[in-house]
Amino acid sequence: MGRKTYSVDDLPKSIPKHLRGKAKDAAEELISEGLLIPKQTGYGLHVSLDPQRKADIDKLIKDVLNE
């Protein structure tokens, strides 16, 4: 957690097609909440999970899955 970065442009590829339009908006919201750490690279914006916010990330995942 926190070491591997993922391209924001590639995030939609890993989720169901009917949710792909919301992926970038969700990433921006998670960056503003401090759960994702942004890193600008020469080939675009990449993000990683903030290891110091692991408990918050785990809670968010559990909350979303229990809806």
PDB file of N, CA, C and O in Angstrom:
ATOM      1  N   MET A   1       0.855  -1.173   0.000  1.00  0.00           N
ATOM      2  CA  MET A   1       0.000   0.000   0.000  1.00  0.00           C
ATOM      3  C   MET A   1       0.898   1.231   0.000  1.00  0.00           C
ATOM      4  O   MET A   1       1.787   1.351   0.813  1.00  0.00           O
ATOM      5  N   GLY A   2       0.653   2.135  -0.932  1.00  0.00           N
ATOM      6  CA  GLY A   2       1.385   3.379  -0.975  1.00  0.00           C
ATOM      7  C   GLY A   2       2.622   3.356  -1.870  1.00  0.00           C
ATOM      8  O   GLY A   2       3.144   4.391  -2.196  1.00  0.00           O
ATOM      9  N   ARG A   3       3.099   2.187  -2.259  1.00  0.00           N
ATOM     10  CA  ARG A   3       4.314   2.119  -3.071  1.00  0.00           C
ATOM     11  C   ARG A   3       4.011   2.053  -4.555  1.00  0.00           C
ATOM     12  O   ARG A   3       4.722   2.601  -5.358  1.00  0.00           O
ATOM     13  N   LYS A   4       2.991   1.365  -4.936  1.00  0.00           N
ATOM     14  CA  LYS A   4       2.639   1.183  -6.346  1.00  0.00           C
ATOM     15  C   LYS A   4       1.704   2.308  -6.772  1.00  0.00           C
ATOM     16  O   LYS A   4       0.732   2.604  -6.090  1.00  0.00           O
ATOM     17  N   THR A   5       2.012   2.943  -7.904  1.00  0.00           N
ATOM     18  CA  THR A   5       1.120   3.974  -8.423  1.00  0.00           C
ATOM     19  C   THR A   5       0.367   3.426  -9.630  1.00  0.00           C
ATOM     20  O   THR A   5       0.843   2.536 -10.321  1.00  0.00           O
ATOM     21  N   TYR A   6      -0.821   3.971  -9.836  1.00  0.00           N
ATOM     22  CA  TYR A   6      -1.678   3.566 -10.951  1.00  0.00           C
ATOM     23  C   TYR A   6      -2.099   4.810 -11.718  1.00  0.00           C
ATOM     24  O   TYR A   6      -2.434   5.826 -11.117  1.00  0.00           O
ATOM     25  N   SER A   7      -2.114   4.699 -13.009  1.00  0.00           N
ATOM     26  CA  SER A   7      -2.544   5.806 -13.856  1.00  0.00           C
ATOM     27  C   SER A   7      -4.039   6.051 -13.658  1.00  0.00           C
ATOM     28  O   SER A   7      -4.839   5.113 -13.689  1.00  0.00           O
ATOM     29  N   VAL A   8      -4.409   7.302 -13.469  1.00  0.00           N
ATOM     30  CA  VAL A   8      -5.824   7.650 -13.339  1.00  0.00           C
ATOM     31  C   VAL A   8      -6.566   7.283 -14.621  1.00  0.00           C
ATOM     32  O   VAL A   8      -7.725   6.873 -14.579  1.00  0.00           O
ATOM     33  N   ASP A   9      -5.889   7.357 -15.750  1.00  0.00           N
ATOM     34  CA  ASP A   9      -6.512   6.999 -17.028  1.00  0.00           C
ATOM     35  C   ASP A   9      -6.805   5.502 -17.126  1.00  0.00           C
ATOM     36  O   ASP A   9      -7.699   5.093 -17.860  1.00  0.00           O
ATOM     37  N   ASP A  10      -6.050   4.677 -16.402  1.00  0.00           N
ATOM     38  CA  ASP A  10      -6.255   3.227 -16.444  1.00  0.00           C
ATOM     39  C   ASP A  10      -7.238   2.715 -15.390  1.00  0.00           C
ATOM     40  O   ASP A  10      -7.688   1.577 -15.473  1.00  0.00           O
ATOM     41  N   LEU A  11      -7.571   3.533 -14.400  1.00  0.00           N
ATOM     42  CA  LEU A  11      -8.490   3.089 -13.347  1.00  0.00           C
ATOM     43  C   LEU A  11      -9.824   2.572 -13.889  1.00  0.00           C
ATOM     44  O   LEU A  11     -10.301   1.534 -13.437  1.00  0.00           O
ATOM     45  N   PRO A  12     -10.437   3.243 -14.863  1.00  0.00           N
ATOM     46  CA  PRO A  12     -11.737   2.758 -15.356  1.00  0.00           C
ATOM     47  C   PRO A  12     -11.677   1.364 -15.979  1.00  0.00           C
ATOM     48  O   PRO A  12     -12.690   0.670 -16.024  1.00  0.00           O
ATOM     49  N   LYS A  13     -10.522   0.947 -16.439  1.00  0.00           N
ATOM     50  CA  LYS A  13     -10.400  -0.359 -17.089  1.00  0.00           C
ATOM     51  C   LYS A  13     -10.620  -1.518 -16.124  1.00  0.00           C
ATOM     52  O   LYS A  13     -10.899  -2.630 -16.551  1.00  0.00           O
ATOM     53  N   SER A  14     -10.487  -1.260 -14.834  1.00  0.00           N
ATOM     54  CA  SER A  14     -10.577  -2.346 -13.852  1.00  0.00           C
ATOM     55  C   SER A  14     -11.943  -2.450 -13.177  1.00  0.00           C
ATOM     56  O   SER A  14     -12.105  -3.245 -12.257  1.00  0.00           O
ATOM     57  N   ILE A  15     -12.906  -1.652 -13.612  1.00  0.00           N
ATOM     58  CA  ILE A  15     -14.236  -1.688 -13.001  1.00  0.00           C
ATOM     59  C   ILE A  15     -15.298  -1.962 -14.063  1.00  0.00           C
ATOM     60  O   ILE A  15     -15.035  -1.810 -15.256  1.00  0.00           O
ATOM     61  N   PRO A  16     -16.494  -2.359 -13.642  1.00  0.00           N
ATOM     62  CA  PRO A  16     -17.557  -2.659 -14.610  1.00  0.00           C
ATOM     63  C   PRO A  16     -17.851  -1.473 -15.538  1.00  0.00           C
ATOM     64  O   PRO A  16     -17.754  -0.313 -15.137  1.00  0.00           O
ATOM     65  N   LYS A  17     -18.213  -1.778 -16.773  1.00  0.00           N
ATOM     66  CA  LYS A  17     -18.430  -0.750 -17.794  1.00  0.00           C
ATOM     67  C   LYS A  17     -19.459   0.297 -17.385  1.00  0.00           C
ATOM     68  O   LYS A  17     -19.289   1.476 -17.684  1.00  0.00           O
ATOM     69  N   HIS A  18     -20.512  -0.108 -16.672  1.00  0.00           N
ATOM     70  CA  HIS A  18     -21.552   0.860 -16.319  1.00  0.00           C
ATOM     71  C   HIS A  18     -21.095   1.849 -15.243  1.00  0.00           C
ATOM     72  O   HIS A  18     -21.764   2.843 -14.992  1.00  0.00           O
ATOM     73  N   LEU A  19     -19.936   1.625 -14.619  1.00  0.00           N
ATOM     74  CA  LEU A  19     -19.416   2.536 -13.596  1.00  0.00           C
ATOM     75  C   LEU A  19     -18.197   3.328 -14.061  1.00  0.00           C
ATOM     76  O   LEU A  19     -17.717   4.191 -13.345  1.00  0.00           O
ATOM     77  N   ARG A  20     -17.715   3.056 -15.249  1.00  0.00           N
ATOM     78  CA  ARG A  20     -16.458   3.657 -15.720  1.00  0.00           C
ATOM     79  C   ARG A  20     -16.497   5.176 -15.808  1.00  0.00           C
ATOM     80  O   ARG A  20     -15.491   5.828 -15.580  1.00  0.00           O
ATOM     81  N   GLY A  21     -17.622   5.741 -16.123  1.00  0.00           N
ATOM     82  CA  GLY A  21     -17.717   7.194 -16.224  1.00  0.00           C
ATOM     83  C   GLY A  21     -17.490   7.904 -14.905  1.00  0.00           C
ATOM     84  O   GLY A  21     -17.098   9.061 -14.866  1.00  0.00           O
ATOM     85  N   LYS A  22     -17.696   7.196 -13.817  1.00  0.00           N
ATOM     86  CA  LYS A  22     -17.554   7.792 -12.489  1.00  0.00           C
ATOM     87  C   LYS A  22     -16.165   7.608 -11.893  1.00  0.00           C
ATOM     88  O   LYS A  22     -15.852   8.181 -10.860  1.00  0.00           O
ATOM     89  N   ALA A  23     -15.297   6.835 -12.524  1.00  0.00           N
ATOM     90  CA  ALA A  23     -14.004   6.482 -11.944  1.00  0.00           C
ATOM     91  C   ALA A  23     -13.103   7.702 -11.714  1.00  0.00           C
ATOM     92  O   ALA A  23     -12.522   7.845 -10.645  1.00  0.00           O
ATOM     93  N   LYS A  24     -12.965   8.568 -12.711  1.00  0.00           N
ATOM     94  CA  LYS A  24     -12.103   9.732 -12.543  1.00  0.00           C
ATOM     95  C   LYS A  24     -12.653  10.693 -11.504  1.00  0.00           C
ATOM     96  O   LYS A  24     -11.896  11.269 -10.712  1.00  0.00           O
ATOM     97  N   ASP A  25     -13.974  10.866 -11.475  1.00  0.00           N
ATOM     98  CA  ASP A  25     -14.587  11.728 -10.459  1.00  0.00           C
ATOM     99  C   ASP A  25     -14.340  11.166  -9.062  1.00  0.00           C
ATOM    100  O   ASP A  25     -14.029  11.907  -8.131  1.00  0.00           O
ATOM    101  N   ALA A  26     -14.474   9.856  -8.926  1.00  0.00           N
ATOM    102  CA  ALA A  26     -14.234   9.211  -7.628  1.00  0.00           C
ATOM    103  C   ALA A  26     -12.770   9.370  -7.219  1.00  0.00           C
ATOM    104  O   ALA A  26     -12.474   9.651  -6.058  1.00  0.00           O
ATOM    105  N   ALA A  27     -11.850   9.232  -8.168  1.00  0.00           N
ATOM    106  CA  ALA A  27     -10.426   9.397  -7.867  1.00  0.00           C
ATOM    107  C   ALA A  27     -10.141  10.816  -7.387  1.00  0.00           C
ATOM    108  O   ALA A  27      -9.420  11.003  -6.401  1.00  0.00           O
ATOM    109  N   GLU A  28     -10.728  11.809  -8.041  1.00  0.00           N
ATOM    110  CA  GLU A  28     -10.532  13.200  -7.624  1.00  0.00           C
ATOM    111  C   GLU A  28     -11.073  13.431  -6.213  1.00  0.00           C
ATOM    112  O   GLU A  28     -10.452  14.126  -5.404  1.00  0.00           O
ATOM    113  N   GLU A  29     -12.218  12.828  -5.912  1.00  0.00           N
ATOM    114  CA  GLU A  29     -12.798  12.967  -4.575  1.00  0.00           C
ATOM    115  C   GLU A  29     -11.911  12.295  -3.523  1.00  0.00           C
ATOM    116  O   GLU A  29     -11.679  12.849  -2.449  1.00  0.00           O
ATOM    117  N   LEU A  30     -11.393  11.119  -3.839  1.00  0.00           N
ATOM    118  CA  LEU A  30     -10.526  10.410  -2.897  1.00  0.00           C
ATOM    119  C   LEU A  30      -9.194  11.132  -2.701  1.00  0.00           C
ATOM    120  O   LEU A  30      -8.618  11.104  -1.606  1.00  0.00           O
ATOM    121  N   ILE A  31      -8.710  11.821  -3.739  1.00  0.00           N
ATOM    122  CA  ILE A  31      -7.508  12.648  -3.594  1.00  0.00           C
ATOM    123  C   ILE A  31      -7.805  13.804  -2.647  1.00  0.00           C
ATOM    124  O   ILE A  31      -7.029  14.084  -1.730  1.00  0.00           O
ATOM    125  N   SER A  32      -8.953  14.461  -2.833  1.00  0.00           N
ATOM    126  CA  SER A  32      -9.290  15.608  -1.982  1.00  0.00           C
ATOM    127  C   SER A  32      -9.520  15.186  -0.529  1.00  0.00           C
ATOM    128  O   SER A  32      -9.274  15.965   0.392  1.00  0.00           O
ATOM    129  N   GLU A  33      -9.948  13.935  -0.320  1.00  0.00           N
ATOM    130  CA  GLU A  33     -10.140  13.418   1.037  1.00  0.00           C
ATOM    131  C   GLU A  33      -8.840  12.888   1.639  1.00  0.00           C
ATOM    132  O   GLU A  33      -8.808  12.508   2.807  1.00  0.00           O
ATOM    133  N   GLY A  34      -7.786  12.828   0.846  1.00  0.00           N
ATOM    134  CA  GLY A  34      -6.498  12.379   1.338  1.00  0.00           C
ATOM    135  C   GLY A  34      -6.318  10.872   1.372  1.00  0.00           C
ATOM    136  O   GLY A  34      -5.353  10.377   1.957  1.00  0.00           O
ATOM    137  N   LEU A  35      -7.218  10.123   0.745  1.00  0.00           N
ATOM    138  CA  LEU A  35      -7.097   8.666   0.734  1.00  0.00           C
ATOM    139  C   LEU A  35      -6.203   8.184  -0.400  1.00  0.00           C
ATOM    140  O   LEU A  35      -5.602   7.117  -0.307  1.00  0.00           O
ATOM    141  N   LEU A  36      -6.134   8.964  -1.475  1.00  0.00           N
ATOM    142  CA  LEU A  36      -5.226   8.687  -2.581  1.00  0.00           C
ATOM    143  C   LEU A  36      -4.164   9.785  -2.616  1.00  0.00           C
ATOM    144  O   LEU A  36      -4.464  10.959  -2.410  1.00  0.00           O
ATOM    145  N   ILE A  37      -2.933   9.377  -2.885  1.00  0.00           N
ATOM    146  CA  ILE A  37      -1.824  10.316  -3.002  1.00  0.00           C
ATOM    147  C   ILE A  37      -1.560  10.541  -4.490  1.00  0.00           C
ATOM    148  O   ILE A  37      -1.245   9.583  -5.212  1.00  0.00           O
ATOM    149  N   PRO A  38      -1.705  11.780  -4.970  1.00  0.00           N
ATOM    150  CA  PRO A  38      -1.445  12.040  -6.386  1.00  0.00           C
ATOM    151  C   PRO A  38       0.047  12.185  -6.671  1.00  0.00           C
ATOM    152  O   PRO A  38       0.818  12.648  -5.827  1.00  0.00           O
ATOM    153  N   LYS A  39       0.459  11.762  -7.854  1.00  0.00           N
ATOM    154  CA  LYS A  39       1.838  11.929  -8.296  1.00  0.00           C
ATOM    155  C   LYS A  39       1.806  12.229  -9.786  1.00  0.00           C
ATOM    156  O   LYS A  39       1.388  11.395 -10.582  1.00  0.00           O
ATOM    157  N   GLN A  40       2.230  13.425 -10.143  1.00  0.00           N
ATOM    158  CA  GLN A  40       2.276  13.803 -11.552  1.00  0.00           C
ATOM    159  C   GLN A  40       3.526  13.206 -12.174  1.00  0.00           C
ATOM    160  O   GLN A  40       4.622  13.358 -11.634  1.00  0.00           O
ATOM    161  N   THR A  41       3.358  12.495 -13.259  1.00  0.00           N
ATOM    162  CA  THR A  41       4.494  11.896 -13.963  1.00  0.00           C
ATOM    163  C   THR A  41       4.590  12.510 -15.349  1.00  0.00           C
ATOM    164  O   THR A  41       3.717  13.280 -15.757  1.00  0.00           O
ATOM    165  N   GLY A  42       5.604  12.150 -16.080  1.00  0.00           N
ATOM    166  CA  GLY A  42       5.773  12.647 -17.441  1.00  0.00           C
ATOM    167  C   GLY A  42       4.699  12.155 -18.379  1.00  0.00           C
ATOM    168  O   GLY A  42       4.503  12.699 -19.455  1.00  0.00           O
ATOM    169  N   TYR A  43       3.983  11.119 -17.980  1.00  0.00           N
ATOM    170  CA  TYR A  43       2.939  10.562 -18.841  1.00  0.00           C
ATOM    171  C   TYR A  43       1.577  10.578 -18.174  1.00  0.00           C
ATOM    172  O   TYR A  43       0.733   9.744 -18.435  1.00  0.00           O
ATOM    173  N   GLY A  44       1.350  11.525 -17.270  1.00  0.00           N
ATOM    174  CA  GLY A  44       0.023  11.710 -16.697  1.00  0.00           C
ATOM    175  C   GLY A  44      -0.027  11.556 -15.184  1.00  0.00           C
ATOM    176  O   GLY A  44       0.970  11.281 -14.531  1.00  0.00           O
ATOM    177  N   LEU A  45      -1.217  11.721 -14.659  1.00  0.00           N
ATOM    178  CA  LEU A  45      -1.441  11.646 -13.217  1.00  0.00           C
ATOM    179  C   LEU A  45      -1.524  10.195 -12.771  1.00  0.00           C
ATOM    180  O   LEU A  45      -2.264   9.396 -13.348  1.00  0.00           O
ATOM    181  N   HIS A  46      -0.768   9.865 -11.740  1.00  0.00           N
ATOM    182  CA  HIS A  46      -0.820   8.549 -11.120  1.00  0.00           C
ATOM    183  C   HIS A  46      -1.232   8.740  -9.663  1.00  0.00           C
ATOM    184  O   HIS A  46      -1.033   9.807  -9.087  1.00  0.00           O
ATOM    185  N   VAL A  47      -1.818   7.712  -9.083  1.00  0.00           N
ATOM    186  CA  VAL A  47      -2.238   7.771  -7.685  1.00  0.00           C
ATOM    187  C   VAL A  47      -1.823   6.497  -6.963  1.00  0.00           C
ATOM    188  O   VAL A  47      -1.623   5.449  -7.582  1.00  0.00           O
ATOM    189  N   SER A  48      -1.703   6.602  -5.641  1.00  0.00           N
ATOM    190  CA  SER A  48      -1.459   5.432  -4.804  1.00  0.00           C
ATOM    191  C   SER A  48      -2.274   5.607  -3.523  1.00  0.00           C
ATOM    192  O   SER A  48      -2.687   6.717  -3.174  1.00  0.00           O
ATOM    193  N   LEU A  49      -2.517   4.502  -2.848  1.00  0.00           N
ATOM    194  CA  LEU A  49      -3.234   4.548  -1.583  1.00  0.00           C
ATOM    195  C   LEU A  49      -2.318   5.120  -0.505  1.00  0.00           C
ATOM    196  O   LEU A  49      -1.129   4.816  -0.472  1.00  0.00           O
ATOM    197  N   ASP A  50      -2.879   5.923   0.381  1.00  0.00           N
ATOM    198  CA  ASP A  50      -2.103   6.487   1.480  1.00  0.00           C
ATOM    199  C   ASP A  50      -2.016   5.448   2.595  1.00  0.00           C
ATOM    200  O   ASP A  50      -3.025   5.139   3.238  1.00  0.00           O
ATOM    201  N   PRO A  51      -0.836   4.885   2.851  1.00  0.00           N
ATOM    202  CA  PRO A  51      -0.728   3.838   3.868  1.00  0.00           C
ATOM    203  C   PRO A  51      -1.073   4.318   5.270  1.00  0.00           C
ATOM    204  O   PRO A  51      -1.483   3.523   6.112  1.00  0.00           O
ATOM    205  N   GLN A  52      -0.944   5.611   5.521  1.00  0.00           N
ATOM    206  CA  GLN A  52      -1.284   6.145   6.843  1.00  0.00           C
ATOM    207  C   GLN A  52      -2.792   6.224   7.046  1.00  0.00           C
ATOM    208  O   GLN A  52      -3.257   6.408   8.169  1.00  0.00           O
ATOM    209  N   ARG A  53      -3.568   6.081   5.971  1.00  0.00           N
ATOM    210  CA  ARG A  53      -5.029   6.149   6.066  1.00  0.00           C
ATOM    211  C   ARG A  53      -5.661   4.773   5.842  1.00  0.00           C
ATOM    212  O   ARG A  53      -6.805   4.659   5.459  1.00  0.00           O
ATOM    213  N   LYS A  54      -4.889   3.699   6.075  1.00  0.00           N
ATOM    214  CA  LYS A  54      -5.350   2.338   5.829  1.00  0.00           C
ATOM    215  C   LYS A  54      -6.663   2.032   6.531  1.00  0.00           C
ATOM    216  O   LYS A  54      -7.579   1.453   5.948  1.00  0.00           O
ATOM    217  N   ALA A  55      -6.805   2.414   7.774  1.00  0.00           N
ATOM    218  CA  ALA A  55      -8.040   2.141   8.520  1.00  0.00           C
ATOM    219  C   ALA A  55      -9.234   2.833   7.863  1.00  0.00           C
ATOM    220  O   ALA A  55     -10.312   2.239   7.743  1.00  0.00           O
ATOM    221  N   ASP A  56      -9.053   4.064   7.414  1.00  0.00           N
ATOM    222  CA  ASP A  56     -10.124   4.803   6.735  1.00  0.00           C
ATOM    223  C   ASP A  56     -10.483   4.150   5.399  1.00  0.00           C
ATOM    224  O   ASP A  56     -11.659   4.069   5.036  1.00  0.00           O
ATOM    225  N   ILE A  57      -9.463   3.693   4.664  1.00  0.00           N
ATOM    226  CA  ILE A  57      -9.692   3.040   3.375  1.00  0.00           C
ATOM    227  C   ILE A  57     -10.444   1.731   3.582  1.00  0.00           C
ATOM    228  O   ILE A  57     -11.410   1.438   2.875  1.00  0.00           O
ATOM    229  N   ASP A  58     -10.024   0.936   4.572  1.00  0.00           N
ATOM    230  CA  ASP A  58     -10.713  -0.320   4.880  1.00  0.00           C
ATOM    231  C   ASP A  58     -12.176  -0.077   5.247  1.00  0.00           C
ATOM    232  O   ASP A  58     -13.064  -0.800   4.798  1.00  0.00           O
ATOM    233  N   LYS A  59     -12.421   0.956   6.062  1.00  0.00           N
ATOM    234  CA  LYS A  59     -13.800   1.265   6.467  1.00  0.00           C
ATOM    235  C   LYS A  59     -14.634   1.683   5.265  1.00  0.00           C
ATOM    236  O   LYS A  59     -15.772   1.245   5.118  1.00  0.00           O
ATOM    237  N   LEU A  60     -14.078   2.501   4.385  1.00  0.00           N
ATOM    238  CA  LEU A  60     -14.805   2.942   3.193  1.00  0.00           C
ATOM    239  C   LEU A  60     -15.179   1.742   2.309  1.00  0.00           C
ATOM    240  O   LEU A  60     -16.310   1.642   1.830  1.00  0.00           O
ATOM    241  N   ILE A  61     -14.245   0.832   2.121  1.00  0.00           N
ATOM    242  CA  ILE A  61     -14.523  -0.354   1.307  1.00  0.00           C
ATOM    243  C   ILE A  61     -15.631  -1.183   1.945  1.00  0.00           C
ATOM    244  O   ILE A  61     -16.572  -1.615   1.258  1.00  0.00           O
ATOM    245  N   LYS A  62     -15.558  -1.403   3.238  1.00  0.00           N
ATOM    246  CA  LYS A  62     -16.606  -2.188   3.923  1.00  0.00           C
ATOM    247  C   LYS A  62     -17.962  -1.502   3.811  1.00  0.00           C
ATOM    248  O   LYS A  62     -18.975  -2.151   3.580  1.00  0.00           O
ATOM    249  N   ASP A  63     -17.995  -0.183   3.989  1.00  0.00           N
ATOM    250  CA  ASP A  63     -19.241   0.568   3.888  1.00  0.00           C
ATOM    251  C   ASP A  63     -19.854   0.461   2.492  1.00  0.00           C
ATOM    252  O   ASP A  63     -21.053   0.266   2.341  1.00  0.00           O
ATOM    253  N   VAL A  64     -19.027   0.578   1.472  1.00  0.00           N
ATOM    254  CA  VAL A  64     -19.512   0.516   0.088  1.00  0.00           C
ATOM    255  C   VAL A  64     -20.017  -0.889  -0.239  1.00  0.00           C
ATOM    256  O   VAL A  64     -21.053  -1.049  -0.873  1.00  0.00           O
ATOM    257  N   LEU A  65     -19.300  -1.902   0.196  1.00  0.00           N
ATOM    258  CA  LEU A  65     -19.700  -3.276  -0.101  1.00  0.00           C
ATOM    259  C   LEU A  65     -20.962  -3.692   0.640  1.00  0.00           C
ATOM    260  O   LEU A  65     -21.680  -4.593   0.183  1.00  0.00           O
ATOM    261  N   ASN A  66     -21.259  -3.068   1.749  1.00  0.00           N
ATOM    262  CA  ASN A  66     -22.442  -3.410   2.537  1.00  0.00           C
ATOM    263  C   ASN A  66     -23.688  -2.645   2.127  1.00  0.00           C
ATOM    264  O   ASN A  66     -24.729  -2.815   2.726  1.00  0.00           O
ATOM    265  N   GLU A  67     -23.587  -1.773   1.121  1.00  0.00           N
ATOM    266  CA  GLU A  67     -24.763  -1.002   0.683  1.00  0.00           C
ATOM    267  C   GLU A  67     -25.801  -1.886   0.045  1.00  0.00           C
ATOM    268  O   GLU A  67     -25.586  -2.815  -0.605  1.00  0.00           O
TER     269      GLU A  67
END
